[in-house]
PDB file of C-alpha atoms and ligand atoms in Angstrom:
ATOM      1  CA  MET A 503     -20.614 -21.541  -6.349  1.00 65.00           C
ATOM      2  CA  GLU A 504     -20.338 -20.767 -10.015  1.00 77.00           C
ATOM      3  CA  PHE A 505     -17.710 -20.207 -12.649  1.00 86.00           C
ATOM      4  CA  ASN A 506     -16.515 -16.660 -12.995  1.00 91.00           C
ATOM      5  CA  LYS A 507     -14.131 -15.131 -15.478  1.00 94.00           C
ATOM      6  CA  CYS A 508     -11.305 -13.261 -13.785  1.00 95.00           C
ATOM      7  CA  SER A 509     -11.445  -9.520 -14.468  1.00 93.00           C
ATOM      8  CA  ARG A 510      -7.658  -9.344 -14.482  1.00 95.00           C
ATOM      9  CA  CYS A 511      -6.258 -12.404 -16.263  1.00 96.00           C
ATOM     10  CA  GLY A 512      -9.353 -13.846 -17.929  1.00 95.00           C
ATOM     11  CA  ASN A 513      -8.996 -17.273 -16.336  1.00 95.00           C
ATOM     12  CA  PHE A 514     -12.097 -19.108 -15.212  1.00 94.00           C
ATOM     13  CA  PHE A 515     -12.347 -19.936 -11.545  1.00 94.00           C
ATOM     14  CA  VAL A 516     -14.896 -21.027  -8.954  1.00 91.00           C
ATOM     15  CA  SER A 517     -15.741 -18.198  -6.603  1.00 84.00           C
ATOM     16  CA  ASN A 518     -18.048 -15.271  -6.183  1.00 84.00           C
ATOM     17  CA  ASP A 519     -15.173 -12.809  -6.464  1.00 86.00           C
ATOM     18  CA  GLU A 520     -14.447 -10.608  -9.459  1.00 88.00           C
ATOM     19  CA  VAL A 521     -10.903 -11.908  -9.721  1.00 94.00           C
ATOM     20  CA  CYS A 522      -9.310 -15.356  -9.401  1.00 95.00           C
ATOM     21  CA  PRO A 523      -7.390 -16.339  -6.243  1.00 93.00           C
ATOM     22  CA  LYS A 524      -4.110 -15.863  -8.124  1.00 94.00           C
ATOM     23  CA  CYS A 525      -4.908 -12.217  -8.848  1.00 96.00           C
ATOM     24  CA  LYS A 526      -6.664 -11.498  -5.568  1.00 95.00           C
ATOM     25  CA  THR A 527      -3.571 -10.337  -3.663  1.00 95.00           C
ATOM     26  CA  LYS A 528      -2.454  -7.906  -6.347  1.00 96.00           C
ATOM     27  CA  ASP A 529      -5.995  -6.727  -6.889  1.00 96.00           C
ATOM     28  CA  THR A 530      -6.486  -5.979  -3.199  1.00 95.00           C
ATOM     29  CA  LEU A 531      -3.152  -4.138  -3.135  1.00 96.00           C
ATOM     30  CA  GLU A 532      -4.061  -2.025  -6.146  1.00 96.00           C
ATOM     31  CA  TYR A 533      -7.458  -1.281  -4.675  1.00 94.00           C
ATOM     32  CA  GLU A 534      -5.747   0.005  -1.526  1.00 95.00           C
ATOM     33  CA  THR A 535      -3.430   2.152  -3.659  1.00 96.00           C
ATOM     34  CA  PHE A 536      -6.442   3.494  -5.506  1.00 94.00           C
ATOM     35  CA  LYS A 537      -8.304   4.281  -2.295  1.00 92.00           C
ATOM     36  CA  ASN A 538      -5.286   5.997  -0.731  1.00 93.00           C
ATOM     37  CA  TYR A 539      -4.772   8.089  -3.842  1.00 93.00           C
ATOM     38  CA  VAL A 540      -8.400   9.164  -3.918  1.00 90.00           C
ATOM     39  CA  GLU A 541      -8.406   9.990  -0.212  1.00 90.00           C
ATOM     40  CA  LYS A 542      -5.371  12.237  -0.676  1.00 92.00           C
ATOM     41  CA  ASN A 543      -6.117  13.762  -4.053  1.00 90.00           C
ATOM     42  CA  GLY A 544      -9.829  13.348  -4.539  1.00 86.00           C
ATOM     43  CA  ILE A 545     -11.324  11.446  -7.388  1.00 81.00           C
ATOM     44  CA  ASN A 546      -9.732  12.033 -10.777  1.00 75.00           C
ATOM     45  CA  THR A 547     -12.147  11.399 -13.591  1.00 76.00           C
ATOM     46  CA  ASP A 548      -9.315  11.371 -16.107  1.00 89.00           C
ATOM     47  CA  LEU A 549      -8.572   7.661 -15.954  1.00 91.00           C
ATOM     48  CA  ASN A 550      -5.414   7.944 -18.048  1.00 94.00           C
ATOM     49  CA  ALA A 551      -3.931  10.458 -15.622  1.00 93.00           C
ATOM     50  CA  LEU A 552      -5.089   8.370 -12.690  1.00 93.00           C
ATOM     51  CA  SER A 553      -3.510   5.312 -14.264  1.00 96.00           C
ATOM     52  CA  ASN A 554      -0.196   7.139 -14.696  1.00 95.00           C
ATOM     53  CA  GLU A 555      -0.225   8.310 -11.085  1.00 93.00           C
ATOM     54  CA  THR A 556      -1.140   4.989  -9.502  1.00 95.00           C
ATOM     55  CA  GLY A 557       0.314   2.488 -11.983  1.00 96.00           C
ATOM     56  CA  ILE A 558      -3.065   0.762 -12.152  1.00 97.00           C
ATOM     57  CA  SER A 559      -4.525  -0.028 -15.554  1.00 96.00           C
ATOM     58  CA  THR A 560      -7.566   1.961 -16.680  1.00 95.00           C
ATOM     59  CA  LYS A 561      -9.503  -1.293 -16.959  1.00 94.00           C
ATOM     60  CA  ASN A 562      -8.931  -2.055 -13.290  1.00 95.00           C
ATOM     61  CA  LEU A 563      -9.569   1.555 -12.296  1.00 94.00           C
ATOM     62  CA  ASN A 564     -12.956   1.334 -13.955  1.00 91.00           C
ATOM     63  CA  ARG A 565     -13.739  -1.755 -11.919  1.00 91.00           C
ATOM     64  CA  PHE A 566     -12.611  -0.116  -8.658  1.00 91.00           C
ATOM     65  CA  LEU A 567     -14.816   2.858  -9.406  1.00 87.00           C
ATOM     66  CA  ASN A 568     -17.739   0.477  -9.717  1.00 84.00           C
ATOM     67  CA  TYR A 569     -16.860  -1.263  -6.430  1.00 79.00           C
ATOM     68  CA  THR A 570     -16.952   1.937  -4.494  1.00 68.00           C
ATOM     69  CA  ASP A 571     -19.561   3.770  -6.515  1.00 63.00           C
ATOM     70  CA  TYR A 572     -17.672   7.051  -6.265  1.00 58.00           C
ATOM     71  CA  ASN A 573     -19.746  10.074  -7.063  1.00 52.00           C
ATOM     72  CA  GLY A 574     -17.165  12.630  -6.064  1.00 48.00           C
ATOM     73  CA  SER A 575     -17.823  11.834  -2.409  1.00 47.00           C
ATOM     74  CA  ILE A 576     -15.210   9.883  -0.490  1.00 46.00           C
ATOM     75  CA  SER A 577     -16.957   9.857   2.872  1.00 45.00           C
ATOM     76  CA  GLU A 578     -19.855   7.825   1.573  1.00 44.00           C
ATOM     77  CA  SER A 579     -17.608   5.005   0.441  1.00 44.00           C
ATOM     78  CA  GLN A 580     -15.345   4.700   3.459  1.00 46.00           C
ATOM     79  CA  ASN A 581     -17.237   1.785   4.939  1.00 45.00           C
ATOM     80  CA  ILE A 582     -17.123  -0.262   1.758  1.00 46.00           C
ATOM     81  CA  LYS A 583     -14.632  -3.103   1.813  1.00 45.00           C
ATOM     82  CA  LEU A 584     -13.618  -5.641  -0.762  1.00 45.00           C
TER      83      LEU A 584
HETATM   84 ZN1  LIG B 746      -6.830 -13.795 -12.467  1.00 85.98          ZN
END
């Protein structure tokens, strides 16, 4: 266990996650929204447009993109879970 800085709120917490337990629920929800959007519409490389469509901040979208390692292919990332 080590101290991590939450990617969402900036608080320090003890976990191996990217976000603190307080933000985890919302983060998981937004990640699902992101995934659903991408599955329906394909990946949108215009993060501002993507942010407007999903209501997720560009900062978090960037992080989600790193989680899933999207390279324009959805099928490759379908087995990846949070
Ligand atoms: Zn947090």
